[in-house]
mmCIF file of C-alpha atoms in Angstrom:
data_model
loop_
_atom_site.group_PDB
_atom_site.id
_atom_site.type_symbol
_atom_site.label_atom_id
_atom_site.label_comp_id
_atom_site.label_asym_id
_atom_site.label_seq_id
_atom_site.Cartn_x
_atom_site.Cartn_y
_atom_site.Cartn_z
ATOM 1 C CA MET D 410 91.242 2.938 92.679
ATOM 2 C CA GLU D 411 89.315 5.576 90.748
ATOM 3 C CA TYR D 412 88.446 5.028 87.084
ATOM 4 C CA ARG D 413 87.714 8.227 85.260
ATOM 5 C CA PRO D 414 88.196 10.011 81.934
ATOM 6 C CA TYR D 415 91.710 11.389 81.313
ATOM 7 C CA ASP D 416 92.147 15.044 82.236
ATOM 8 C CA PRO D 417 94.525 16.656 79.748
ATOM 9 C CA ASP D 418 95.173 19.550 82.144
ATOM 10 C CA GLY D 419 96.147 17.416 85.156
ATOM 11 C CA ASP D 420 97.160 13.990 83.787
ATOM 12 C CA GLU D 421 99.366 14.823 80.840
ATOM 13 C CA ALA D 422 102.755 14.113 82.413
ATOM 14 C CA GLU D 423 101.483 10.890 84.014
ATOM 15 C CA LEU D 424 99.913 9.703 80.769
ATOM 16 C CA TRP D 425 103.191 10.319 78.935
ATOM 17 C CA ARG D 426 105.103 8.425 81.634
ATOM 18 C CA LEU D 427 102.720 5.457 81.197
ATOM 19 C CA LYS D 428 102.904 5.674 77.339
ATOM 20 C CA CYS D 429 106.682 5.482 77.550
ATOM 21 C CA ALA D 430 106.427 2.423 79.834
ATOM 22 C CA PHE D 431 103.919 0.833 77.431
ATOM 23 C CA GLU D 432 106.258 1.424 74.430
ATOM 24 C CA ARG D 433 109.377 0.211 76.266
ATOM 25 C CA GLY D 434 107.461 -2.860 77.361
ATOM 26 C CA LEU D 435 106.751 -3.593 73.670
ATOM 27 C CA GLY D 436 110.479 -3.399 73.006
ATOM 28 C CA SER D 437 111.619 -5.349 76.070
ATOM 29 C CA LYS D 438 112.048 -8.693 74.263
ATOM 30 C CA SER D 439 114.900 -7.739 71.997
ATOM 31 C CA GLU D 440 117.772 -5.253 71.983
ATOM 32 C CA GLU D 441 116.868 -4.132 68.493
ATOM 33 C CA LYS D 442 113.277 -3.312 69.469
ATOM 34 C CA ARG D 443 114.377 -1.641 72.665
ATOM 35 C CA ALA D 444 116.699 0.642 70.745
ATOM 36 C CA ALA D 445 113.985 1.475 68.216
ATOM 37 C CA TYR D 446 111.544 2.439 70.971
ATOM 38 C CA ASP D 447 114.176 4.460 72.799
ATOM 39 C CA VAL D 448 114.875 6.495 69.645
ATOM 40 C CA LYS D 449 111.118 6.985 69.141
ATOM 41 C CA LEU D 450 110.296 8.346 72.591
ATOM 42 C CA THR D 451 111.564 11.906 72.062
ATOM 43 C CA GLU D 452 110.152 15.231 73.241
ATOM 44 C CA SER D 453 108.857 15.795 69.701
ATOM 45 C CA TYR D 454 107.073 12.435 69.713
ATOM 46 C CA ALA D 455 105.576 13.259 73.147
ATOM 47 C CA GLU D 456 104.099 16.478 71.722
ATOM 48 C CA ARG D 457 102.686 14.653 68.709
ATOM 49 C CA TYR D 458 101.238 11.842 70.855
ATOM 50 C CA LEU D 459 99.632 14.211 73.358
ATOM 51 C CA ASP D 460 98.258 16.283 70.456
ATOM 52 C CA TRP D 461 96.787 13.057 69.030
ATOM 53 C CA VAL D 462 95.197 12.285 72.406
ATOM 54 C CA ARG D 463 93.673 15.788 72.508
ATOM 55 C CA TRP D 464 92.384 15.371 68.971
ATOM 56 C CA CYS D 465 90.727 12.110 69.994
ATOM 57 C CA LEU D 466 89.295 13.611 73.140
ATOM 58 C CA ALA D 467 87.758 16.467 71.149
ATOM 59 C CA ARG D 468 85.752 13.819 69.263
ATOM 60 C CA GLU D 469 85.115 11.434 72.149
ATOM 61 C CA PRO D 470 85.802 12.784 75.661
ATOM 62 C CA ARG D 471 85.983 9.270 77.100
ATOM 63 C CA SER D 472 88.538 7.984 74.560
ATOM 64 C CA VAL D 473 91.111 7.668 77.337
ATOM 65 C CA ILE D 474 90.083 6.277 80.725
ATOM 66 C CA VAL D 475 92.618 6.248 83.534
ATOM 67 C CA ALA D 476 93.043 4.233 86.697
ATOM 68 C CA ALA D 477 94.118 6.722 89.373
ATOM 69 C CA SER D 478 95.254 6.359 92.937
ATOM 70 C CA GLU D 479 98.453 8.219 93.771
ATOM 71 C CA GLY D 480 99.259 9.144 90.247
ATOM 72 C CA LEU D 481 98.077 6.999 87.336
ATOM 73 C CA ALA D 482 98.250 3.195 87.572
ATOM 74 C CA GLY D 483 97.065 2.511 84.047
ATOM 75 C CA TYR D 484 94.996 3.661 81.109
ATOM 76 C CA VAL D 485 92.928 2.418 78.173
ATOM 77 C CA PHE D 486 92.645 4.329 74.897
ATOM 78 C CA VAL D 487 89.749 3.619 72.513
ATOM 79 C CA LEU D 488 89.807 5.486 69.230
ATOM 80 C CA PRO D 489 86.808 7.760 68.547
ATOM 81 C CA GLU D 490 83.870 6.334 66.645
ATOM 82 C CA ARG D 491 84.699 8.037 63.353
ATOM 83 C CA LEU D 492 87.944 6.152 63.220
ATOM 84 C CA ALA D 493 86.107 2.809 63.302
ATOM 85 C CA MET D 494 86.233 2.928 59.543
ATOM 86 C CA ILE D 495 89.913 1.992 59.706
ATOM 87 C CA TRP D 496 89.134 -1.605 60.707
ATOM 88 C CA ASP D 497 85.314 -1.697 60.317
ATOM 89 C CA ALA D 498 85.280 -1.981 64.088
ATOM 90 C CA ALA D 499 85.841 -0.118 67.304
ATOM 91 C CA VAL D 500 89.565 0.125 67.913
ATOM 92 C CA LEU D 501 91.212 -0.429 71.270
ATOM 93 C CA ASN D 502 94.405 1.554 70.630
ATOM 94 C CA GLU D 503 96.264 0.936 73.908
ATOM 95 C CA LEU D 504 95.794 -0.641 77.329
ATOM 96 C CA TYR D 505 98.546 -0.424 79.883
ATOM 97 C CA VAL D 506 98.790 -1.122 83.620
ATOM 98 C CA GLU D 507 101.871 -0.504 85.663
ATOM 99 C CA PRO D 508 103.582 -3.746 86.808
ATOM 100 C CA ASP D 509 102.834 -3.064 90.527
ATOM 101 C CA HIS D 510 99.096 -3.030 89.674
ATOM 102 C CA ARG D 511 98.954 -6.077 87.420
ATOM 103 C CA GLY D 512 96.839 -8.884 88.737
ATOM 104 C CA SER D 513 94.841 -6.515 90.929
ATOM 105 C CA GLY D 514 91.787 -6.119 88.674
ATOM 106 C CA VAL D 515 92.838 -2.743 87.213
ATOM 107 C CA ALA D 516 93.126 -4.136 83.727
ATOM 108 C CA ASP D 517 89.736 -5.775 84.103
ATOM 109 C CA GLU D 518 88.129 -2.487 84.984
ATOM 110 C CA LEU D 519 89.891 -0.652 82.173
ATOM 111 C CA ILE D 520 88.838 -3.258 79.552
ATOM 112 C CA GLU D 521 85.242 -3.041 80.773
ATOM 113 C CA ALA D 522 85.366 0.746 80.395
ATOM 114 C CA ALA D 523 86.729 0.321 76.843
ATOM 115 C CA LEU D 524 84.002 -2.232 75.972
ATOM 116 C CA ALA D 525 81.272 0.070 77.387
ATOM 117 C CA LEU D 526 82.503 2.960 75.237
ATOM 118 C CA ALA D 527 82.811 0.740 72.147
ATOM 119 C CA ARG D 528 79.246 -0.596 72.664
ATOM 120 C CA GLU D 529 77.982 3.020 72.439
ATOM 121 C CA GLN D 530 79.805 3.599 69.180
ATOM 122 C CA GLU D 531 78.182 2.724 65.879
ATOM 123 C CA PRO D 532 80.891 0.917 63.955
ATOM 124 C CA PRO D 533 79.991 -0.870 60.747
ATOM 125 C CA LEU D 534 80.651 -4.205 62.441
ATOM 126 C CA GLU D 535 79.825 -5.080 65.995
ATOM 127 C CA ARG D 536 83.329 -5.852 67.233
ATOM 128 C CA ILE D 537 86.343 -4.259 68.877
ATOM 129 C CA VAL D 538 89.813 -4.964 67.606
ATOM 130 C CA LEU D 539 93.367 -4.496 68.861
ATOM 131 C CA ASP D 540 96.898 -5.532 68.002
ATOM 132 C CA VAL D 541 98.660 -7.812 70.449
ATOM 133 C CA ASP D 542 102.366 -8.496 70.322
ATOM 134 C CA PRO D 543 102.609 -12.264 69.636
ATOM 135 C CA GLU D 544 105.481 -12.450 72.145
ATOM 136 C CA ASN D 545 103.285 -11.094 74.983
ATOM 137 C CA ALA D 546 101.637 -14.273 76.249
ATOM 138 C CA ARG D 547 100.297 -12.491 79.345
ATOM 139 C CA ALA D 548 98.404 -9.924 77.285
ATOM 140 C CA ALA D 549 97.155 -12.582 74.879
ATOM 141 C CA ALA D 550 95.821 -14.630 77.775
ATOM 142 C CA PHE D 551 94.159 -11.538 79.297
ATOM 143 C CA TYR D 552 92.375 -10.653 76.058
ATOM 144 C CA GLU D 553 91.339 -14.285 75.460
ATOM 145 C CA ARG D 554 89.877 -14.316 79.025
ATOM 146 C CA HIS D 555 87.801 -11.289 77.999
ATOM 147 C CA GLY D 556 86.403 -12.989 74.922
ATOM 148 C CA PHE D 557 88.818 -11.725 72.245
ATOM 149 C CA GLU D 558 89.769 -14.196 69.553
ATOM 150 C CA PRO D 559 91.912 -14.032 66.419
ATOM 151 C CA TRP D 560 90.396 -12.042 63.592
ATOM 152 C CA GLY D 561 92.328 -11.875 60.359
ATOM 153 C CA GLU D 562 96.082 -11.413 60.231
ATOM 154 C CA MET D 563 98.043 -8.191 59.962
ATOM 155 C CA VAL D 564 100.914 -8.004 57.523
ATOM 156 C CA ALA D 565 103.539 -5.276 57.278
ATOM 157 C CA ARG D 566 106.661 -4.230 55.401
ATOM 158 C CA GLU D 567 109.416 -1.750 55.938
ATOM 159 C CA LEU D 568 109.161 1.603 54.191
#
């Protein structure tokens, strides 16, 4: 497995494929969530998401690290340093590994790449944060194994 920065010229279709799998995985627990994610994953959303990735890469070329073999097996997306102000911390935006590669160490390598990049950033606080779906016990256990612990609590409301 090769771990390298995302190449927007060669990896775009594969990153979008993985992003869709990531989003659909978030919605897999309920029919309502699944329908919401299916509506969200349009061609227009793909363009906006890939523009967002390019914007982040222009500020931090290693924002997205991919695990590549034959195609992409996974990715990790750390927001650029200037966006650390959002949470007073480095922000791990997304980490996704295809089901066939889970348990193989790919996620461990990707999280280490994310931590290495975050350590080089200069956030106001020396931490990295992420949002984990409370229904995703496997992800919660993975992050706990890597030293993550609860920090505050997010609240939300419908618009």
